[in-house]
CSV table of C-alpha atoms and ligand atoms in Angstrom, one decimal:
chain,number,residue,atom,x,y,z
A,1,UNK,CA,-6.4,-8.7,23.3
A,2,UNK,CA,-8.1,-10.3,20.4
A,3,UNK,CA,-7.4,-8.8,17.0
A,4,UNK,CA,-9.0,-8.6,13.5
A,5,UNK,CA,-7.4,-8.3,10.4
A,6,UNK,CA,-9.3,-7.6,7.3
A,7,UNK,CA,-8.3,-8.4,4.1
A,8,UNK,CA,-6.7,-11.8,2.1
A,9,UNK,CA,-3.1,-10.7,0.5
A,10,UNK,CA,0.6,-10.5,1.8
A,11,UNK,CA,-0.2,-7.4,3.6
A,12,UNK,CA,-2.9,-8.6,6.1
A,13,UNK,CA,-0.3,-12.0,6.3
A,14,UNK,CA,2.5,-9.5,7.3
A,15,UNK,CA,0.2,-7.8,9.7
A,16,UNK,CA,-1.7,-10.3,11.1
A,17,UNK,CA,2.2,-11.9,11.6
A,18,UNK,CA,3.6,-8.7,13.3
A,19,UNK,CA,0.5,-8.7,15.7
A,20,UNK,CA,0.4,-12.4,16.5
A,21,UNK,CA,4.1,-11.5,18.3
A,22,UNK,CA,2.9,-8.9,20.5
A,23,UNK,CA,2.5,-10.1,23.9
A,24,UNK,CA,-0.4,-8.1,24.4
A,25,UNK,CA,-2.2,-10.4,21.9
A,26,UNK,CA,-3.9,-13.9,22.3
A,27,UNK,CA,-5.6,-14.4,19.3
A,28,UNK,CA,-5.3,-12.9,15.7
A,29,UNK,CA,-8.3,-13.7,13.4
A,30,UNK,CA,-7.6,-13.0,10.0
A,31,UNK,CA,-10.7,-12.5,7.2
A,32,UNK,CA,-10.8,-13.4,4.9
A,33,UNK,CA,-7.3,-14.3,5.0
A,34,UNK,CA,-5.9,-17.4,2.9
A,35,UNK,CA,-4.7,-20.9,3.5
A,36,UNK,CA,-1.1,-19.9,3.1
A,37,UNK,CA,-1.4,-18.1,6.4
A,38,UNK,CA,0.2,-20.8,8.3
A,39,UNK,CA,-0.5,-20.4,12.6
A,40,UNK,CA,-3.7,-17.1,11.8
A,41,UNK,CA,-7.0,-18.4,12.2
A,42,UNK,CA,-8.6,-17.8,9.0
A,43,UNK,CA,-12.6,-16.3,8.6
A,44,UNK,CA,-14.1,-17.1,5.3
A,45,UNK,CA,-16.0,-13.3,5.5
A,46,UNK,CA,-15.7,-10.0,3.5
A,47,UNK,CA,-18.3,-8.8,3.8
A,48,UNK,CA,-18.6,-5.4,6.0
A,49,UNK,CA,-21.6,-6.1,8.1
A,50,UNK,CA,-21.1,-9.6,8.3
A,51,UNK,CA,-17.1,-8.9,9.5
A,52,UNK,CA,-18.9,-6.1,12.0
A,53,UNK,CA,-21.0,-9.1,13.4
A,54,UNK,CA,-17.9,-11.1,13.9
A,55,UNK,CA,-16.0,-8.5,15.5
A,56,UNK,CA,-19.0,-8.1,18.3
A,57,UNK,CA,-19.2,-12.1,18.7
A,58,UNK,CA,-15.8,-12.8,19.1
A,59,UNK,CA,-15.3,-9.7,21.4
A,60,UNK,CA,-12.7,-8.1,19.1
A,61,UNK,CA,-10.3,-5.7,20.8
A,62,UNK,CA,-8.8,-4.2,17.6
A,63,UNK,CA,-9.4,-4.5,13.9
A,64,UNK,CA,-6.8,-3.3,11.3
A,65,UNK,CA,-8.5,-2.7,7.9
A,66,UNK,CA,-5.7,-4.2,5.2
A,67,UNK,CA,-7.3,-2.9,1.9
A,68,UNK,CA,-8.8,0.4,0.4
A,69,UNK,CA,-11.7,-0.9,-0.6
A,70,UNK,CA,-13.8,-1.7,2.7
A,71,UNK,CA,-12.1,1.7,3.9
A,72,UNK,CA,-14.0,3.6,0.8
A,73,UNK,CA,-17.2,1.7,2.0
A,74,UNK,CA,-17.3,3.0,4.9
A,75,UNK,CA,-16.2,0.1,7.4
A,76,UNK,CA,-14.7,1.8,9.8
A,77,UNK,CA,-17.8,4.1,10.1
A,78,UNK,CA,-20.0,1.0,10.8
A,79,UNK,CA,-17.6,-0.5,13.3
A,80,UNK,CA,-17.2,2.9,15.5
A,81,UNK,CA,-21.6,3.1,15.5
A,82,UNK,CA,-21.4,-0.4,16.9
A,83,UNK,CA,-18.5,0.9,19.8
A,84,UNK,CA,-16.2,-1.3,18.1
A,85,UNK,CA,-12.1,0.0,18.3
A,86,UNK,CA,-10.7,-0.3,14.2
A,87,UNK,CA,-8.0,1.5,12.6
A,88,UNK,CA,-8.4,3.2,9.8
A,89,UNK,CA,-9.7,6.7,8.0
A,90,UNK,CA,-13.7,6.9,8.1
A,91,UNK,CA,-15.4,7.2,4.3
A,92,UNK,CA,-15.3,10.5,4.0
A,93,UNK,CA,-11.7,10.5,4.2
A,94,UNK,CA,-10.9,7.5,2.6
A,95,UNK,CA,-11.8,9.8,-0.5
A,96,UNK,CA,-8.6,11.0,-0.4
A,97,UNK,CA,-7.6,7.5,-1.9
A,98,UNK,CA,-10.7,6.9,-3.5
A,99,UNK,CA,-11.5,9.8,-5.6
A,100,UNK,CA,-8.0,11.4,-7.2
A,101,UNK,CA,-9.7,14.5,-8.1
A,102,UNK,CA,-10.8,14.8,-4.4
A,103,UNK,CA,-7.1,14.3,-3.0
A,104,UNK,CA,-5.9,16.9,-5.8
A,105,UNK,CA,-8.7,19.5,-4.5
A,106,UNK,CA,-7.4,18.5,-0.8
A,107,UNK,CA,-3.9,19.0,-1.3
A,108,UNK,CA,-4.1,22.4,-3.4
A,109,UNK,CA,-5.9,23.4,-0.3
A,110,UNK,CA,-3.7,22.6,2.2
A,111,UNK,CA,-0.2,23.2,0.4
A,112,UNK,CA,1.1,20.0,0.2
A,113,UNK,CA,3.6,20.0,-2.8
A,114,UNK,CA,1.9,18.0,-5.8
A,115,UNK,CA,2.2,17.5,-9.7
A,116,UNK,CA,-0.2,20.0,-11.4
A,117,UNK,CA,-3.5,19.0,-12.8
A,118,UNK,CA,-6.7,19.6,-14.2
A,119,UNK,CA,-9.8,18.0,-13.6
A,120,UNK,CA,-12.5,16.6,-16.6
A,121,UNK,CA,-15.9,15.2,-16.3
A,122,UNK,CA,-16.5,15.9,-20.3
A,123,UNK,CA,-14.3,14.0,-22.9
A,124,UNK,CA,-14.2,17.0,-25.4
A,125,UNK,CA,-13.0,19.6,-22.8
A,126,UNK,CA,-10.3,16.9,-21.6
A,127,UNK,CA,-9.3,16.3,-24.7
A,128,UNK,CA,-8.6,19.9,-25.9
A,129,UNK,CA,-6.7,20.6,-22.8
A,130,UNK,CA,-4.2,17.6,-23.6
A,131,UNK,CA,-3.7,19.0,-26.9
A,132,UNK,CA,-2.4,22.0,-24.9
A,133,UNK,CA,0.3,20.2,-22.9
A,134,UNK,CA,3.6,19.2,-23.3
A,135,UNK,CA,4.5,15.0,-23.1
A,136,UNK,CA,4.6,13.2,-21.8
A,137,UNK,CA,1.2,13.6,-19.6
A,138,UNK,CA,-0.3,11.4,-17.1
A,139,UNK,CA,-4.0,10.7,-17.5
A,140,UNK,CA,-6.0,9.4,-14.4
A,141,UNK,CA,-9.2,7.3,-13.9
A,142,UNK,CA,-11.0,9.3,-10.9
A,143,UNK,CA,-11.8,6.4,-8.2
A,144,UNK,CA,-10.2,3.1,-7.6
A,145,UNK,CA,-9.0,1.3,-10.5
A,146,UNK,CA,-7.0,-1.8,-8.7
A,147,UNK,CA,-3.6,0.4,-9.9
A,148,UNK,CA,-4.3,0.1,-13.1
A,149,UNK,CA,-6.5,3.3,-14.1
A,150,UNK,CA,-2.9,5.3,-14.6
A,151,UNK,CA,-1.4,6.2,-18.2
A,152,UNK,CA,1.5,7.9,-18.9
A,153,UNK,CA,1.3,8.7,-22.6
A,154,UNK,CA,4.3,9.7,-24.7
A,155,UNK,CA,3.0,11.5,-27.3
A,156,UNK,CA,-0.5,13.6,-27.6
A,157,UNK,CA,-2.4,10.8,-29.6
A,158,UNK,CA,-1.4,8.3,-26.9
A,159,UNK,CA,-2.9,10.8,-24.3
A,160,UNK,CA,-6.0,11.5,-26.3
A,161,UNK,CA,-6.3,7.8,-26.5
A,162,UNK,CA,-6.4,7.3,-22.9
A,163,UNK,CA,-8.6,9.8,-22.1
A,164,UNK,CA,-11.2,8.3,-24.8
A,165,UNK,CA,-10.1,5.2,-22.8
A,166,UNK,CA,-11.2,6.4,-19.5
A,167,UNK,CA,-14.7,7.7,-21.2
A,168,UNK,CA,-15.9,5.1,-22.9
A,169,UNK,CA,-15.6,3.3,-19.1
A,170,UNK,CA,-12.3,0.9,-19.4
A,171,UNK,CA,-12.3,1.7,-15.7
A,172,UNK,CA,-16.1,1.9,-15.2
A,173,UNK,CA,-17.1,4.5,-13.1
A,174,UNK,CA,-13.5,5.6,-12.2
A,175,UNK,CA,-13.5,6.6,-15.3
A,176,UNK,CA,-16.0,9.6,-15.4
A,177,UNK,CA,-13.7,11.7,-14.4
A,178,UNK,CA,-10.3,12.3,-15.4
A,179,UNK,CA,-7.1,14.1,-14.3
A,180,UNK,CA,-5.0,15.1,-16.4
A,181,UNK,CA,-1.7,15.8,-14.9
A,182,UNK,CA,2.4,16.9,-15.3
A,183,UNK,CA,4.4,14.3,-15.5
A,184,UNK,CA,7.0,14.5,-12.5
A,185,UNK,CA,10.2,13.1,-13.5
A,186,UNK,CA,12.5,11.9,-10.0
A,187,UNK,CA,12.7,8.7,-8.0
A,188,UNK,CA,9.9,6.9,-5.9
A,189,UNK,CA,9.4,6.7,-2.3
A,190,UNK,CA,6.5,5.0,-0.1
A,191,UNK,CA,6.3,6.9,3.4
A,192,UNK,CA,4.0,5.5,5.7
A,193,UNK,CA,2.9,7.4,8.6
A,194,UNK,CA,0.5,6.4,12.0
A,195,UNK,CA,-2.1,9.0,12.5
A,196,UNK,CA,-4.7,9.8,15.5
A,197,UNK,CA,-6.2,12.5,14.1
A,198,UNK,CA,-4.0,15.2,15.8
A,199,UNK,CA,-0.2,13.7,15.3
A,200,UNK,CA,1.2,11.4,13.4
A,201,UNK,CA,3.9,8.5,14.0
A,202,UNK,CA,6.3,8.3,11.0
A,203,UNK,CA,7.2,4.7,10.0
A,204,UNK,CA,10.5,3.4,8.1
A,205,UNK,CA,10.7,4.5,4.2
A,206,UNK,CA,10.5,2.0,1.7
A,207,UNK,CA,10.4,1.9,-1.9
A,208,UNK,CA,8.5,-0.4,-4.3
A,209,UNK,CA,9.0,-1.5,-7.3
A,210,UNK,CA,6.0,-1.3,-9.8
A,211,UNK,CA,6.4,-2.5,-13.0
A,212,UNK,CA,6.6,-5.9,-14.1
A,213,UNK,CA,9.8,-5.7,-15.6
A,214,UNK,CA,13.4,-5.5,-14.7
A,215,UNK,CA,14.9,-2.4,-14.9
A,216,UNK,CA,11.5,-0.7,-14.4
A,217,UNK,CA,10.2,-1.6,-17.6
A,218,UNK,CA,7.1,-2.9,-18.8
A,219,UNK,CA,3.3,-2.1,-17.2
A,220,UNK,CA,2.6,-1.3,-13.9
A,221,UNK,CA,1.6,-3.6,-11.6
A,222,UNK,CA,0.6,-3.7,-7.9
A,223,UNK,CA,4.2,-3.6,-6.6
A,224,UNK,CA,6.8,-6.3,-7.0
A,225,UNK,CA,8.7,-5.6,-4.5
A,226,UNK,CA,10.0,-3.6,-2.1
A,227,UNK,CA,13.1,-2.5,0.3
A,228,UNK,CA,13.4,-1.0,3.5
A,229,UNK,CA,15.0,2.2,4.4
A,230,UNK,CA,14.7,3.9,1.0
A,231,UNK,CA,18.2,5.7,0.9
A,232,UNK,CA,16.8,8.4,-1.4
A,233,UNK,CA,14.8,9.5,1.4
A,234,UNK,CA,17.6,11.0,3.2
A,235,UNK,CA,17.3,12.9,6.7
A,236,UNK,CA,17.0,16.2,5.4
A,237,UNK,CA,14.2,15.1,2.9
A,238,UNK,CA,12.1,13.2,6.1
A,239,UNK,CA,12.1,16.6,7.5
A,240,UNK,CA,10.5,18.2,4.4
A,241,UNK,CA,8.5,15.7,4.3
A,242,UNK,CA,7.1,15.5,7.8
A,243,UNK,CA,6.7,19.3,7.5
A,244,UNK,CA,5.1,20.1,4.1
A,245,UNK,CA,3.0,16.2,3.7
A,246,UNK,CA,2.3,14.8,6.7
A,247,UNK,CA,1.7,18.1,9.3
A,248,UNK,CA,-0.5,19.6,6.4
A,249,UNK,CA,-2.1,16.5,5.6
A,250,UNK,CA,-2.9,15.7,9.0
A,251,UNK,CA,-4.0,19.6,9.9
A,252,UNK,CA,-5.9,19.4,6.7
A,253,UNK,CA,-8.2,16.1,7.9
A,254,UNK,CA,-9.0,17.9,10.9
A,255,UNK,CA,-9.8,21.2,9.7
A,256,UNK,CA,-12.3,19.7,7.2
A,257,UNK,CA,-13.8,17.5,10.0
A,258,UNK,CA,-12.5,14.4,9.0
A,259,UNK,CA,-11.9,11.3,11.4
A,260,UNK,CA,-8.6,10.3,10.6
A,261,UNK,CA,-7.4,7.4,12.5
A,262,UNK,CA,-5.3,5.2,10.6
A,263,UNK,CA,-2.6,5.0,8.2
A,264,UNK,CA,-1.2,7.3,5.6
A,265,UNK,CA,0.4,6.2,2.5
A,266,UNK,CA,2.1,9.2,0.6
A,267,UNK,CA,3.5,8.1,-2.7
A,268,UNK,CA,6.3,10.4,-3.2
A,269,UNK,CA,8.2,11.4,-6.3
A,270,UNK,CA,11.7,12.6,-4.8
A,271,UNK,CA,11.9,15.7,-7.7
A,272,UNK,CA,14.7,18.4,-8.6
A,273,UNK,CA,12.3,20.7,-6.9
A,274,UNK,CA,11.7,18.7,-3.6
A,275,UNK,CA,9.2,16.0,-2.9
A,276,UNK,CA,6.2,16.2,-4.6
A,277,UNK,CA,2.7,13.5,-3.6
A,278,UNK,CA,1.9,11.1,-6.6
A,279,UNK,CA,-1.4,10.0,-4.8
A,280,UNK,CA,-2.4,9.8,-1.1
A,281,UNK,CA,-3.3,5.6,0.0
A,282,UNK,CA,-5.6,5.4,3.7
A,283,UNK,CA,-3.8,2.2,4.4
A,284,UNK,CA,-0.9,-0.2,4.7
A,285,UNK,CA,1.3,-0.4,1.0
A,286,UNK,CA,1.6,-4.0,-0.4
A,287,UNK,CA,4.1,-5.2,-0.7
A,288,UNK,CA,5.8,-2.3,1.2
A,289,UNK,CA,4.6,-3.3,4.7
A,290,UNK,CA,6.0,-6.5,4.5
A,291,UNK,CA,9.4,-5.0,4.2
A,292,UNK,CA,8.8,-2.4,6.6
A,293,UNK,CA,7.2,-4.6,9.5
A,294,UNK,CA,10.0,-6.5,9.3
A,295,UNK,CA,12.0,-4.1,10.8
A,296,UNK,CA,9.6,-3.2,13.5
A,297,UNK,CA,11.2,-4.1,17.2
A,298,UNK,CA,7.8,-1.9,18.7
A,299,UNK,CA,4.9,-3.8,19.6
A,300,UNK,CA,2.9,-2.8,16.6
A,301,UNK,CA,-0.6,-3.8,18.7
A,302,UNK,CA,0.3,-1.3,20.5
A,303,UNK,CA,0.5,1.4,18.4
A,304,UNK,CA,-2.2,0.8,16.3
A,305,UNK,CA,-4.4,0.7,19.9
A,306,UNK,CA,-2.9,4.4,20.7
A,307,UNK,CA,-3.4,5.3,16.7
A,308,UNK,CA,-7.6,4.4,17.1
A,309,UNK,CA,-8.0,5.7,20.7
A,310,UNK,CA,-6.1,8.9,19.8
A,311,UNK,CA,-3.2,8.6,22.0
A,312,UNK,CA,-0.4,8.4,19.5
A,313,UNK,CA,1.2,11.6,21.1
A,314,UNK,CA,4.4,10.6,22.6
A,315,UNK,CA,4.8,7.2,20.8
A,316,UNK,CA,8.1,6.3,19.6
A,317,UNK,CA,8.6,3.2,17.0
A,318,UNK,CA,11.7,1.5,17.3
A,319,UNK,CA,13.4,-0.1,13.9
A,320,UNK,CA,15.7,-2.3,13.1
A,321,UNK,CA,19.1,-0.7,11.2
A,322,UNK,CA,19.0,-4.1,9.3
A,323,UNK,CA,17.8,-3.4,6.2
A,324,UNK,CA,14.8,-5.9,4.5
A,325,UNK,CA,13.7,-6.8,1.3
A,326,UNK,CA,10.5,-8.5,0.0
A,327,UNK,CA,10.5,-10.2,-3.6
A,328,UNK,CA,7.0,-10.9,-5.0
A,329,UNK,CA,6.6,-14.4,-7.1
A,330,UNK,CA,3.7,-13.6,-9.3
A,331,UNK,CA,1.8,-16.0,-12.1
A,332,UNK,CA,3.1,-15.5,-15.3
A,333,UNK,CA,1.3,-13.2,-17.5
A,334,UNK,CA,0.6,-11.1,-14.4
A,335,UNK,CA,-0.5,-8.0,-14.3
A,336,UNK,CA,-2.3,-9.5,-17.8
A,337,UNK,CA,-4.1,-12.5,-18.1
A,338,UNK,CA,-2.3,-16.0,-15.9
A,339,UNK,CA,-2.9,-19.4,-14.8
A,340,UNK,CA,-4.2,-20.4,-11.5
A,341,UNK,CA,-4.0,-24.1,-9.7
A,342,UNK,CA,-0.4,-24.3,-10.0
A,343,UNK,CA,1.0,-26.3,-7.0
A,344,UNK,CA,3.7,-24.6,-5.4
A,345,UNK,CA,6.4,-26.5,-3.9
A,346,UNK,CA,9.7,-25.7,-1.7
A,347,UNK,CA,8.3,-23.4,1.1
A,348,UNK,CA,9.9,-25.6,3.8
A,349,UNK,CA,13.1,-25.0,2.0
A,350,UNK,CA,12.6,-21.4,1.7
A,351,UNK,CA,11.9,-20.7,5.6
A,352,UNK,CA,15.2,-22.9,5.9
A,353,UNK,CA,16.7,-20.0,4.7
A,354,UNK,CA,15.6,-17.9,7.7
A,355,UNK,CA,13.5,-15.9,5.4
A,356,UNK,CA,10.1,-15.2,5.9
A,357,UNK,CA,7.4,-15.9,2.8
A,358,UNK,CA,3.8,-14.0,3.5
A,359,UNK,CA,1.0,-15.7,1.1
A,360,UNK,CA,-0.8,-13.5,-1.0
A,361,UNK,CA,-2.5,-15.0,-4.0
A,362,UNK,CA,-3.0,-18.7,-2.5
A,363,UNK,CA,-5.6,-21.5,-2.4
A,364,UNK,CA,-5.9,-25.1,-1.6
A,365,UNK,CA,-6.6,-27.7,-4.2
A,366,UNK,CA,-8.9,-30.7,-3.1
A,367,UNK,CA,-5.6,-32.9,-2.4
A,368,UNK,CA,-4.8,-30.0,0.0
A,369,UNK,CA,-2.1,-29.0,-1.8
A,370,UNK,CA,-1.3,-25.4,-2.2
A,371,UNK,CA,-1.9,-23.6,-5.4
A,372,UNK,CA,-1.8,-19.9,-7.1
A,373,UNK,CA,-4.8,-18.6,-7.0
A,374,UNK,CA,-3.7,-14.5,-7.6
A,375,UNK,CA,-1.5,-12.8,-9.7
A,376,UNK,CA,0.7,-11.6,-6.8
A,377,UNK,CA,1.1,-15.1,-5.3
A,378,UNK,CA,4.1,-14.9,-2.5
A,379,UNK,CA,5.9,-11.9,-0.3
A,380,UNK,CA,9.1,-13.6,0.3
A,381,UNK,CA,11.0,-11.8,2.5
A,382,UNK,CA,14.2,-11.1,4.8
A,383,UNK,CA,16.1,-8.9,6.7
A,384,UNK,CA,20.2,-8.6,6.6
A,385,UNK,CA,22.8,-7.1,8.5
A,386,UNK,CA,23.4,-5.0,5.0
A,387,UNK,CA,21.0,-4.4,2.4
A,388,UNK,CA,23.0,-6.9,0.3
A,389,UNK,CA,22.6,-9.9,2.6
A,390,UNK,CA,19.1,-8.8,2.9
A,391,UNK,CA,18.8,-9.4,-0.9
A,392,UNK,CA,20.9,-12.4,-1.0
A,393,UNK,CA,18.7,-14.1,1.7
A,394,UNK,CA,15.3,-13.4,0.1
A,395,UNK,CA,16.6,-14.3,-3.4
A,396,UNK,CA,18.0,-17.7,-2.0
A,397,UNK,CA,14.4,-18.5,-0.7
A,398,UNK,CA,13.1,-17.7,-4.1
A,399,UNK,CA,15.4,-20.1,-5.7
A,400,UNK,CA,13.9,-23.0,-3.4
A,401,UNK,CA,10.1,-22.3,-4.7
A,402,UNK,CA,8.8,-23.6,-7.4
A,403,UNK,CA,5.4,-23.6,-9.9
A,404,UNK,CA,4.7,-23.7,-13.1
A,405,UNK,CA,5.5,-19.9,-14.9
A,406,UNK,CA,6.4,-18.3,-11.4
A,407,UNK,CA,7.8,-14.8,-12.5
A,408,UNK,CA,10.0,-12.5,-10.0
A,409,UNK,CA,12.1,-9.1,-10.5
A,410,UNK,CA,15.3,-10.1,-10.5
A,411,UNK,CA,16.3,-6.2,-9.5
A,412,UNK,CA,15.0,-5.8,-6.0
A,413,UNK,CA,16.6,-2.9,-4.1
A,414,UNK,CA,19.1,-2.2,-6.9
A,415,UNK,CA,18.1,1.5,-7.2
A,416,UNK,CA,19.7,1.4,-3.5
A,417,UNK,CA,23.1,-0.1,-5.0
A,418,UNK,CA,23.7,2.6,-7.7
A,419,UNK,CA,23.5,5.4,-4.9
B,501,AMP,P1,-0.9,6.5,-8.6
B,501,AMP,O1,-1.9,5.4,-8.6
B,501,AMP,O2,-1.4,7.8,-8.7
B,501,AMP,O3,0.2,6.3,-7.5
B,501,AMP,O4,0.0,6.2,-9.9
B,501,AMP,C1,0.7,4.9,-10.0
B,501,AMP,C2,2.1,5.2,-10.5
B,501,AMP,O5,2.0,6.0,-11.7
B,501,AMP,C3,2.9,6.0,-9.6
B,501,AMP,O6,3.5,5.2,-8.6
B,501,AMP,C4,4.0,6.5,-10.5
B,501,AMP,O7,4.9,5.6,-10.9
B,501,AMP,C5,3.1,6.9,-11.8
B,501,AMP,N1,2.6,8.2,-11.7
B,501,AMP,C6,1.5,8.7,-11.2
B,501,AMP,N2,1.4,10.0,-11.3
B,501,AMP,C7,2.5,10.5,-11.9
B,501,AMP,C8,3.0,11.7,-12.3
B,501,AMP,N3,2.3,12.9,-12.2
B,501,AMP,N4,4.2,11.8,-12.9
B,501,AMP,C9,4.9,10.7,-13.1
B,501,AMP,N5,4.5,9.4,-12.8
B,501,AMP,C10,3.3,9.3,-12.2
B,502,LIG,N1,2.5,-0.9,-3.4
B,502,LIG,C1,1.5,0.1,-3.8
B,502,LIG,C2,0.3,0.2,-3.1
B,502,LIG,O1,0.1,-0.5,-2.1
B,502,LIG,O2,-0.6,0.9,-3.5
């Protein structure tokens, strides 16, 4: 089987990694990948009907869309009208990450548990509402915002800052519509789930680490890193959360005539009052699949085959109990502004360690030599017989890497220790 995996960052490394060891598979083409991916043919191509072009050429059994953003534009649509198999949620559904407003509507229609909100296309009647609510309040930029179009303002003049913010087009178009929402106080869990439209395969829980900061401090970022099982998601709460997320999501797609064959994020916030969705993804997390695949033993070719031919009934993943972490090295300054061109050094020290580092934010410099390129730059990570050894592992293949201002969370998986 030939595979495609689209996308450039730690994500599609880890992926197109997991697949390469499924014996099912002969060849894993990655685009547009990055030079970091050591042993994945790499495809200089992002665009969508150039990548559908590809996939027809090279015969491509499978394709595995990595990021939301190809998903919103409709890739998998264009694939499936050339007979081509992909994975992923078609346009219309990809709203539900695309659009927050749409996801709110979606899930107050369907029951799933979520923080309340209201929706605003017109600054003045957003910004007498927040006047009305008690802080802190989370404003959000409708569409996609690259993780940054979320604020959560302390005070009411923060808040009516952000929604001026979000209006005056911070986040362009995003920002034309705003949701203004209850701040949901609890801790954070990423559930990831395989879906063929009419059942769903959970996968391991994980939990990432967003801001920037140890000790969760500082601005959000992407995610800097993440562990796998999440020990706050405890069996009893899986079952809630199968039952009132993933069922009602799932029934939901299908009752509204969506074709839902792909992967479901849901960003939970583990509450007093249960679990309650932050926000819906339609794809893998980074950098939570690279924890999570890690403790895959399944053939995950497999699976994705049954989850875009609509056969997942009856599949059963098997995991790992060893625990695994992934530590993102970013370039300082990251999530603000940051260098780029600075040659890293020590990898061959670091997969000494037995640890595995996925390239995310990587280039080559004309000496062939490579260099940061990204904010997120590396997805070092490891599995241990105990979460600790897990930690210890990746962190002693952090040590052996080197560039100029390379930054790292010092803290990964520590919300696991205090429980
Ligand atoms: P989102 O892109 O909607 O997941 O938001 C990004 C991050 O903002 C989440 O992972 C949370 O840490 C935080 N966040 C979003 N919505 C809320 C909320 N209603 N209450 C508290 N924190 C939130
Ligand atoms: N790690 C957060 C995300 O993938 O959206």
């Amino acid at each position: 089987m030939k595979v495609l995996v689209i996308g450039g960052g730690g994500r599609e490394h880890a992926l197109a990694w997991k697949l390469s060891q499924s014996p099912r598979v002969s060849t894993v083409l990655c685009a547009p990948g990055n030079p970091g991916m050591q042993g994945i043919q790499t495809v200089p191509i992002s665009d969508m009907h150039a990548l559908c072009d590809l996939a027809v050429k090279e015969r491509i059994d499978l394709t595995m869309v990595g990021p939301e953003a190809p998903l919103c534009d409709g890739i998998v649509d264009l694939f499936r009208s050339r007979g081509l198999r992909i994975v992923g949620p078609d346009r219309e559904a990809a709203r539900l990450e695309g659009s927050k407003a749409f996801a709110k509507a979606f899930m107050n229609r369907h029951g799933i548990p979520t923080a309340a909100a209201a929706v605003f296309t017109d600054s003045a009647a957003a910004l007498d509402y927040v006047r009305t609510q008690s802080v802190p309040v989370v404003i959000k930029a409708d569409g996609l915002a690259a993780g940054k179009g979320v604020i959560i303002a302390a005070t009411i003049a923060e808040a009516e800052a952000a929604v001026r913010t979000c209006f005056e087009g911070a986040f362009g178009e995003a920002g034309k519509t705003v949701v203004v929402e209850e701040c949901l106080v609890g801790e954070e869990a990423s559930i990831l789930a395989l879906t063929d439209g009419t059942c769903f395969v959970p996968l391991a829980s994980s939990q990432d680490h967003k801001r920037i900061g140890d000790g969760d401090t500082g601005p959000n970022t992407g995610g800097m890193g993440a562990y796998s099982p999440a020990p706050v998601v405890t069996p009893e709460l899986w079952k809630t959360i199968e039952r009132e997320v993933l069922e009602r999501f799932v029934r939901g797609c299908r009752a509204e005539g969506m074709d839902y064959r792909g992967v479901i994020y849901a960003g939970i916030m583990v509450t007093a009052q249960g679990p309650k969705v932050l926000e819906f993804n339609v794809r893998f997390g980074d950098p939570e699949t690279q924890a999570v695949l890690m403790r895959l033993d399944s053939d995950l070719a497999e699976a994705l085959v049954a989850t875009a031919d609509g056969k997942l009934q009856g599949v059963e993943l098997a995991w790992s109990d060893d625990p695994a972490v992934c530590v993102v090295m970013a370039a300082g300054g990251y999530p603000g502004t940051y260098a780029k061109g600075a040659i890293i050094s020590g990898l061959e020290g670091a997969a000494a360690t037995g640890a595995v580092v996925f390239h995310a934010g990587v280039s080559r410099n004309s000496d062939g030599r490579l260099v940061t390129q990204g904010g997120r730059v590396l997805g070092v990570t490891a599995r241990g017989a105990t979460l600790r050894d897990a930690v210890a592992k990746a962190y002693r293949a952090v040590d052996c890497i080197h560039w100029d201002g390379a930054t790292c969370r010092r803290d990964i998986a520590a919300k696991a220790f205090r429980r």
